[in-house]
PDB file of C-alpha atoms in Angstrom:
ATOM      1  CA  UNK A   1      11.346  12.880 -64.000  1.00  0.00           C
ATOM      2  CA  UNK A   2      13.872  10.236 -62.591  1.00  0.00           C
ATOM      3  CA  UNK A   3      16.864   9.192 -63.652  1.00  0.00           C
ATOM      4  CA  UNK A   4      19.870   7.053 -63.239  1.00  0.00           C
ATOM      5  CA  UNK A   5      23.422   7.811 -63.108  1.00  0.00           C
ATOM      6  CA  UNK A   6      25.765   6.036 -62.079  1.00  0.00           C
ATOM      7  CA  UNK A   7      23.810   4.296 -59.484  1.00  0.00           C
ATOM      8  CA  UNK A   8      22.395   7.630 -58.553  1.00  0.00           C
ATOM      9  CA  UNK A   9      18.950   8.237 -58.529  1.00  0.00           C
ATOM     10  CA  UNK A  10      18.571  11.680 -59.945  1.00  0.00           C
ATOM     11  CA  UNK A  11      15.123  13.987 -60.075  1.00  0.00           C
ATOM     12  CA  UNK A  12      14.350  16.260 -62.875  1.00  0.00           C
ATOM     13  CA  UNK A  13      12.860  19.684 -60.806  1.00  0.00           C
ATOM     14  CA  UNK A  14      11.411  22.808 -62.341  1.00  0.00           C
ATOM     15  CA  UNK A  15      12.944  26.332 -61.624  1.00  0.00           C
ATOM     16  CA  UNK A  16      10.824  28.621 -59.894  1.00  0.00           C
ATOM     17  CA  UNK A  17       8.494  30.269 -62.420  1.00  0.00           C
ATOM     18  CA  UNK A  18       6.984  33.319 -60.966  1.00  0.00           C
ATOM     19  CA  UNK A  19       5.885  34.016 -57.564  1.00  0.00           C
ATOM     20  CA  UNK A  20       5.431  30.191 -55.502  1.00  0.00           C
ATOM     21  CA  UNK A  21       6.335  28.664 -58.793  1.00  0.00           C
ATOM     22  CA  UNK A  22       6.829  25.026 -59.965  1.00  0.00           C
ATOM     23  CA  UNK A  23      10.648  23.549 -59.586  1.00  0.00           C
ATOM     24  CA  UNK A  24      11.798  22.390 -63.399  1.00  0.00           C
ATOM     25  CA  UNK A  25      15.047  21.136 -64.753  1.00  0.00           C
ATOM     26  CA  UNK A  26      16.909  21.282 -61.395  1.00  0.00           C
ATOM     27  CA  UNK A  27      18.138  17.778 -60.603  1.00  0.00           C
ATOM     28  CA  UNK A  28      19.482  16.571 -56.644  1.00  0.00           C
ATOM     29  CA  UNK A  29      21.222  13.367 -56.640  1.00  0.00           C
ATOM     30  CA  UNK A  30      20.439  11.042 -54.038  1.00  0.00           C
ATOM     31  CA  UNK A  31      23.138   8.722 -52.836  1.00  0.00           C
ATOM     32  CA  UNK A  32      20.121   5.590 -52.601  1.00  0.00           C
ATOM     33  CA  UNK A  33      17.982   4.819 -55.579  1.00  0.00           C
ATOM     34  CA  UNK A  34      14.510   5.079 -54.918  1.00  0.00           C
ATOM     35  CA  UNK A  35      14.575   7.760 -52.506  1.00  0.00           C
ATOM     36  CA  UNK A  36      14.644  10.491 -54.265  1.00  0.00           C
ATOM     37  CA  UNK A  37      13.500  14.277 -53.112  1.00  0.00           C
ATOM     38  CA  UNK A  38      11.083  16.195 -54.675  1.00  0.00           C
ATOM     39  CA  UNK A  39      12.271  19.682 -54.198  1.00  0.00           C
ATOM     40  CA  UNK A  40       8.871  20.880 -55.534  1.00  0.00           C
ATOM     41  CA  UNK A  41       6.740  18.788 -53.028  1.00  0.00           C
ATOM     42  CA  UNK A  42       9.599  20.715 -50.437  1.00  0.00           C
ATOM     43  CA  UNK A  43       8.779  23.721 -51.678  1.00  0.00           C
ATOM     44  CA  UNK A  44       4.655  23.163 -51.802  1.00  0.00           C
ATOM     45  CA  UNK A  45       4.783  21.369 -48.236  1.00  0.00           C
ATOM     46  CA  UNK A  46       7.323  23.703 -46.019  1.00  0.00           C
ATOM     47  CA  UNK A  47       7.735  27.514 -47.688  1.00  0.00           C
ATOM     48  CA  UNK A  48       4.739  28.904 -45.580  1.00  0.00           C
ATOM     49  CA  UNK A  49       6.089  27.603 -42.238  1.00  0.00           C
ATOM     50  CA  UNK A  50      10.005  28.492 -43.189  1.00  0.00           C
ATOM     51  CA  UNK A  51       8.754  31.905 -44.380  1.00  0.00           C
ATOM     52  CA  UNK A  52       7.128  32.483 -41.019  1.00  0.00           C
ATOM     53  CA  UNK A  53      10.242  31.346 -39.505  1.00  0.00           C
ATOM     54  CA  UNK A  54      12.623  33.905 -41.374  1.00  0.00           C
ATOM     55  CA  UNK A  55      10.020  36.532 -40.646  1.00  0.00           C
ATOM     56  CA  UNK A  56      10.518  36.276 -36.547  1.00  0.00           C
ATOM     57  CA  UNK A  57      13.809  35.987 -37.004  1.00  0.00           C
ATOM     58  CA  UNK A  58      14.487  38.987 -39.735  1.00  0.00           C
ATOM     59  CA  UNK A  59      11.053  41.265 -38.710  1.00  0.00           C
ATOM     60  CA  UNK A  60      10.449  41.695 -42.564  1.00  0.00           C
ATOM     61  CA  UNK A  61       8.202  39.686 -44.701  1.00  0.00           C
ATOM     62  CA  UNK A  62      10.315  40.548 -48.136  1.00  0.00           C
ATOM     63  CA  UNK A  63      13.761  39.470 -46.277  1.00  0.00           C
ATOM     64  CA  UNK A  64      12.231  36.640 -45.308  1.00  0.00           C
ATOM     65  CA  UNK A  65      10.854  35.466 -48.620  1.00  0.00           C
ATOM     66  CA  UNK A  66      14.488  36.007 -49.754  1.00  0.00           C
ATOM     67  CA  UNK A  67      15.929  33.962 -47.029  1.00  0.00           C
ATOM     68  CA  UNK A  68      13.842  30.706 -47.384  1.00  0.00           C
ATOM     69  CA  UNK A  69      14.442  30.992 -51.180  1.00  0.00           C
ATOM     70  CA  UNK A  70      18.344  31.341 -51.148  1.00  0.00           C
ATOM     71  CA  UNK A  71      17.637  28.086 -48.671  1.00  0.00           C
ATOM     72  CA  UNK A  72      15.303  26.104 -51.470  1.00  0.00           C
ATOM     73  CA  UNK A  73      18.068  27.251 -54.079  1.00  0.00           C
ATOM     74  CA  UNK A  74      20.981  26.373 -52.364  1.00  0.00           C
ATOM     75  CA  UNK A  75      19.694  22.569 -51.905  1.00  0.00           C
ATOM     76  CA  UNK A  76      18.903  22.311 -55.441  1.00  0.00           C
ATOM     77  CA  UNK A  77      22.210  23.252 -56.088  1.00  0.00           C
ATOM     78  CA  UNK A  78      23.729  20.493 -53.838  1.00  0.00           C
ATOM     79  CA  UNK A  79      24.958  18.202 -57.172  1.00  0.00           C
ATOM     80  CA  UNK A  80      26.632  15.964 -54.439  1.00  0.00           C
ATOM     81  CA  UNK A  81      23.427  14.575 -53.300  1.00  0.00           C
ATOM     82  CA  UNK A  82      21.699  14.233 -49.922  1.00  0.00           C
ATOM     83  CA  UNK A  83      22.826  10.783 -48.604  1.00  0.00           C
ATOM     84  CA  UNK A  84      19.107  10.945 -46.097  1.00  0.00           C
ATOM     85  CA  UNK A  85      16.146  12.348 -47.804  1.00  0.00           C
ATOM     86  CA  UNK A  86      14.716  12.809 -44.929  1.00  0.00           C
ATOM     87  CA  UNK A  87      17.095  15.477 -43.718  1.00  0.00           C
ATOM     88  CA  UNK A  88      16.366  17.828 -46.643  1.00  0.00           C
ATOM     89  CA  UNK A  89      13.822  19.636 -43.867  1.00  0.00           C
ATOM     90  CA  UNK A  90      16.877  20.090 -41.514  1.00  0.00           C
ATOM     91  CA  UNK A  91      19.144  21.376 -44.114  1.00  0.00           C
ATOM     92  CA  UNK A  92      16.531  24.200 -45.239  1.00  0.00           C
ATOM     93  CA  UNK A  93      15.551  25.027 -41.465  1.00  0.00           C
ATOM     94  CA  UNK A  94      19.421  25.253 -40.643  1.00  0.00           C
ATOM     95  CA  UNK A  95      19.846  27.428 -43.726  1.00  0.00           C
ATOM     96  CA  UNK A  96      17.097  29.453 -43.229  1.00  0.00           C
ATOM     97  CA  UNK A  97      17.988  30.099 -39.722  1.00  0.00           C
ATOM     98  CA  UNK A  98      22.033  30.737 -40.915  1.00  0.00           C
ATOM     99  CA  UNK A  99      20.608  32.908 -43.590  1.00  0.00           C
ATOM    100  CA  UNK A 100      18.627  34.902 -41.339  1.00  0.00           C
ATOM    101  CA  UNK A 101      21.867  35.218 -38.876  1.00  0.00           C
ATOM    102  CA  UNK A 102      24.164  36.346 -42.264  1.00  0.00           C
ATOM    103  CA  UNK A 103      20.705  39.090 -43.524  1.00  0.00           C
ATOM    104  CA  UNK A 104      21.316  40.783 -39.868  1.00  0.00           C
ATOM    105  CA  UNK A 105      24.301  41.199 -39.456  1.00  0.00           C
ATOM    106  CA  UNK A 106      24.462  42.557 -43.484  1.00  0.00           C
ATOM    107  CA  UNK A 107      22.181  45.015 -41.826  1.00  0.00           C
ATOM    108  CA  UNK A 108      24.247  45.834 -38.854  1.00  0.00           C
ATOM    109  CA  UNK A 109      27.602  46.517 -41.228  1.00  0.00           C
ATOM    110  CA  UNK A 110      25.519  48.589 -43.815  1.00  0.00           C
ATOM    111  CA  UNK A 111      23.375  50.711 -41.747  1.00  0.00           C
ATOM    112  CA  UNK A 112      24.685  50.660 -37.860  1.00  0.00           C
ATOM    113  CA  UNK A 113      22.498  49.975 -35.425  1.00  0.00           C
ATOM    114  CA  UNK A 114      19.006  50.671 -35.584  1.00  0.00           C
ATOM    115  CA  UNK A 115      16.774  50.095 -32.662  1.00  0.00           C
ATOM    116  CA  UNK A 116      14.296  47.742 -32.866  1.00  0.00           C
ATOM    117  CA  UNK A 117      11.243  49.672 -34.776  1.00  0.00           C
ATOM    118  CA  UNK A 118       7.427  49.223 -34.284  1.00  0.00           C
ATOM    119  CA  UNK A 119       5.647  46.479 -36.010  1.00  0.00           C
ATOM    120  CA  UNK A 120       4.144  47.603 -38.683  1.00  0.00           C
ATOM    121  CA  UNK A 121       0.519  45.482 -39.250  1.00  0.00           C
ATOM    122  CA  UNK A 122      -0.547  47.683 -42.672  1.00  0.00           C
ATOM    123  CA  UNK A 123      -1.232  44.465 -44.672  1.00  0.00           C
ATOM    124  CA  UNK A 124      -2.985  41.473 -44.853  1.00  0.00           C
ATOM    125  CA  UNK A 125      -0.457  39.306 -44.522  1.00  0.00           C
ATOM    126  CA  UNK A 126       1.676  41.232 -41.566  1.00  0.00           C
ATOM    127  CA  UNK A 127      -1.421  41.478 -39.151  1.00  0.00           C
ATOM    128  CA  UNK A 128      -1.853  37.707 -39.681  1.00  0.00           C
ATOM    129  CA  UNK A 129       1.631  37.200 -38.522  1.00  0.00           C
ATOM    130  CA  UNK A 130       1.672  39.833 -35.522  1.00  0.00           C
ATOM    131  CA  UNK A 131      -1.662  39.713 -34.424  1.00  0.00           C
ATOM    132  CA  UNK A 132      -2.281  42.818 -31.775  1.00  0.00           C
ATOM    133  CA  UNK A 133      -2.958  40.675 -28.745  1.00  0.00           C
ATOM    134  CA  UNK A 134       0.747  39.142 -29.360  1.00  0.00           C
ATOM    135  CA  UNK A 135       2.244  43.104 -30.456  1.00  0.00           C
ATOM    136  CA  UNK A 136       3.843  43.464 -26.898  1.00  0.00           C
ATOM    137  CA  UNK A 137       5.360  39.591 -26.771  1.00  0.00           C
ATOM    138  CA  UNK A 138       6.408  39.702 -30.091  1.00  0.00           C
ATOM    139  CA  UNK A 139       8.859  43.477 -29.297  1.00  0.00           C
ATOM    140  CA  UNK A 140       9.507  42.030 -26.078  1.00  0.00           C
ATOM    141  CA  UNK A 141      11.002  38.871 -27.904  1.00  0.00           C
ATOM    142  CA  UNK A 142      12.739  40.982 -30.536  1.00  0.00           C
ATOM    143  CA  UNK A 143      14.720  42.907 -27.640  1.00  0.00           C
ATOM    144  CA  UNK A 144      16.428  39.765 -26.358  1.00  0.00           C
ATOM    145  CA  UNK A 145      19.668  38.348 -27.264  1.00  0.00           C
ATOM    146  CA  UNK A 146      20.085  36.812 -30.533  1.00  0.00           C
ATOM    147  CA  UNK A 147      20.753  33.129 -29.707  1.00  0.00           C
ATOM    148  CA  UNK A 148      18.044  33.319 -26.681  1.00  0.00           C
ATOM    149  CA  UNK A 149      15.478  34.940 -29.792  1.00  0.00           C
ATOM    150  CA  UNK A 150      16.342  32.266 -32.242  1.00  0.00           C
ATOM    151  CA  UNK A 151      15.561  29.395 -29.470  1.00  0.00           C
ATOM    152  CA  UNK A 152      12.493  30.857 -28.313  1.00  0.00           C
ATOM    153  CA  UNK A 153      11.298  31.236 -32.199  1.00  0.00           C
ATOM    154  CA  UNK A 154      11.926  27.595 -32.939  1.00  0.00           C
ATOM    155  CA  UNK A 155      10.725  26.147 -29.639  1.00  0.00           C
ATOM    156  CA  UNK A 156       7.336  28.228 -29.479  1.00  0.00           C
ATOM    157  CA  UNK A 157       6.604  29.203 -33.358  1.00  0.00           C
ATOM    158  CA  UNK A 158       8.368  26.797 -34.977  1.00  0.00           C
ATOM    159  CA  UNK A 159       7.044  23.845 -33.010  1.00  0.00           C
ATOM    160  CA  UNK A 160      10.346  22.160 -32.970  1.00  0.00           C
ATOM    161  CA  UNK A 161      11.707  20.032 -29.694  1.00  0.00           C
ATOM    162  CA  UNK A 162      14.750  20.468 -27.644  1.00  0.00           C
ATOM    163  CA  UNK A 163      16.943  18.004 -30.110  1.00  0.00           C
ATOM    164  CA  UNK A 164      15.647  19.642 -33.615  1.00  0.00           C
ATOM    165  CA  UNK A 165      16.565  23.336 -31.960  1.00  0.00           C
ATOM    166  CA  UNK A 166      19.906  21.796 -30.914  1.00  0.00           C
ATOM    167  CA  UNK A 167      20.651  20.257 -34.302  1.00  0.00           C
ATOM    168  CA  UNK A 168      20.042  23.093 -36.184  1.00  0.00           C
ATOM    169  CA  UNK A 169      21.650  26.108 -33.640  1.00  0.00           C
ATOM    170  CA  UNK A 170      24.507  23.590 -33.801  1.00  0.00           C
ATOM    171  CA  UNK A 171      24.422  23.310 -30.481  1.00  0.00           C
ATOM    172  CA  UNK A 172      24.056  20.806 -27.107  1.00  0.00           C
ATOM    173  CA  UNK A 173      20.380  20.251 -25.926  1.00  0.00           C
ATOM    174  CA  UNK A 174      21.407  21.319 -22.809  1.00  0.00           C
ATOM    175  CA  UNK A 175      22.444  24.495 -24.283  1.00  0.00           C
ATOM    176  CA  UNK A 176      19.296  25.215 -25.340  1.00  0.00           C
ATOM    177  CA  UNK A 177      17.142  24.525 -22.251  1.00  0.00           C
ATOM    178  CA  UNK A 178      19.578  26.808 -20.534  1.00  0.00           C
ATOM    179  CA  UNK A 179      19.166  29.560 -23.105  1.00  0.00           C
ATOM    180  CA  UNK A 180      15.599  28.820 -23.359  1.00  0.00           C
ATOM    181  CA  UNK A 181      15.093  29.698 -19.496  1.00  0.00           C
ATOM    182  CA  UNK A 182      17.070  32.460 -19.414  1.00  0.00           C
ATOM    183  CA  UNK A 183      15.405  33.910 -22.416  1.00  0.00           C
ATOM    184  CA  UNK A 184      11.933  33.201 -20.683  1.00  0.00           C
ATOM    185  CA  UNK A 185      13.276  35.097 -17.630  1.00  0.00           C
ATOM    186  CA  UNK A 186      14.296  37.896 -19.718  1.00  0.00           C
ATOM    187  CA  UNK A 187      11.189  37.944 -21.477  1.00  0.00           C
ATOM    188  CA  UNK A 188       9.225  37.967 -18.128  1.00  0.00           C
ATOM    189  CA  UNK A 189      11.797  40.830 -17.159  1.00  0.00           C
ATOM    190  CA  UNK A 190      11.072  42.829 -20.388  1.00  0.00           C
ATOM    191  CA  UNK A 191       6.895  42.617 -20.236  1.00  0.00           C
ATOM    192  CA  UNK A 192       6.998  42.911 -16.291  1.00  0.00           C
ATOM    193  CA  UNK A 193       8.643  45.986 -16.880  1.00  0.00           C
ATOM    194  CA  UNK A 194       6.759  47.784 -19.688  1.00  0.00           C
ATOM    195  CA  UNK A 195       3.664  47.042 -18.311  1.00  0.00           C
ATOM    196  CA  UNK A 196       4.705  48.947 -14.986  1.00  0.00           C
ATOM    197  CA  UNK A 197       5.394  52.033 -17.198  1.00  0.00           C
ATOM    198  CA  UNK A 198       2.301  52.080 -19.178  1.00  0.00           C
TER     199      UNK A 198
END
């Protein structure tokens, strides 16, 4: 449902009703009339690949949910309105990578360190996501840095280019193809080196 005030377009959502619900009666202003953003068509069109996002970066499928829908929920809180539509997919990638960042380190305060544990593939959904043939990349990639792990997830599983990585690390593209070799090197390092032991 659309509506005007005061030269604000404004869209009537739904609130999430059960698991992958329907958005209703959550509104986002929109500073230009007539371009208005359907939280709900968001939601339908960009969960999946956020949640599999949030689940390279956080190794846990329930975390992950959690993170991408603090991310949908904190932009349909954002009464002050997006003044570009279009850059309602770069605030929920930027928050679900910040949320990701803030769920770690919650983990490191409250339990220490833990080292990085085996991936676990007992349902349907985690041995879709960490397929066996990918098992040794995917611990490799978990071992590196966390700046180098969060490039290498958006460049190679979230399909996103050297400016999109840089715009939502908040960083310079140069940055990131700097970090993004290193981390390949690393990762070379890391599989070079287990598959000498085995």
């Amino acid at each position: 449902m659309r509506r005007a005030y005061g030269g604000k377009e404004v869209v009537a959502l739904e609130q999430p009703r059960g698991r992958g619900g329907v958005y209703q009666g959550v509104s986002i202003d929109v500073e230009r009339p007539g371009q208005a953003v359907e939280l709900a068509e968001l939601y339908a069109a960009h969960r999946l690949a956020l949640v599999r996002l949030a689940v390279l970066l956080v190794d846990d499928l329930a975390s992950a949910e959690d993170v991408v829908q603090d991310a949908f929920t904190a932009l349909a809180r954002r009464r002050n309105g997006l003044r570009d539509p279009s850059a309602a997919v770069g605030y929920l990638r930027v928050s679900v990578v910040n949320g990701a960042r803030s769920m770690l380190r919650r983990r490191r305060t409250v339990r220490g360190y833990t080292p990085p544990r085996a991936v676990e593939t007992a349902g349907p959904e985690d041995r879709v996501v960490v397929a066996e043939e990918h098992r040794e990349v995917l611990e490799a990639v978990r071992s590196l840095a966390p700046r180098q792990r969060e490039v290498l997830t958006l460049r190679y599983w979230g399909g996103l280019s050297e400016a999109e990585i840089a715009e939502t690390l908040e960083i310079s593209p140069g940055t990131v193809k700097s970090t993004a070799s290193r981390a390949l090197d690393a990762l070379e390092r890391i599989i070079e080196e287990k598959g000498g032991r085995s």
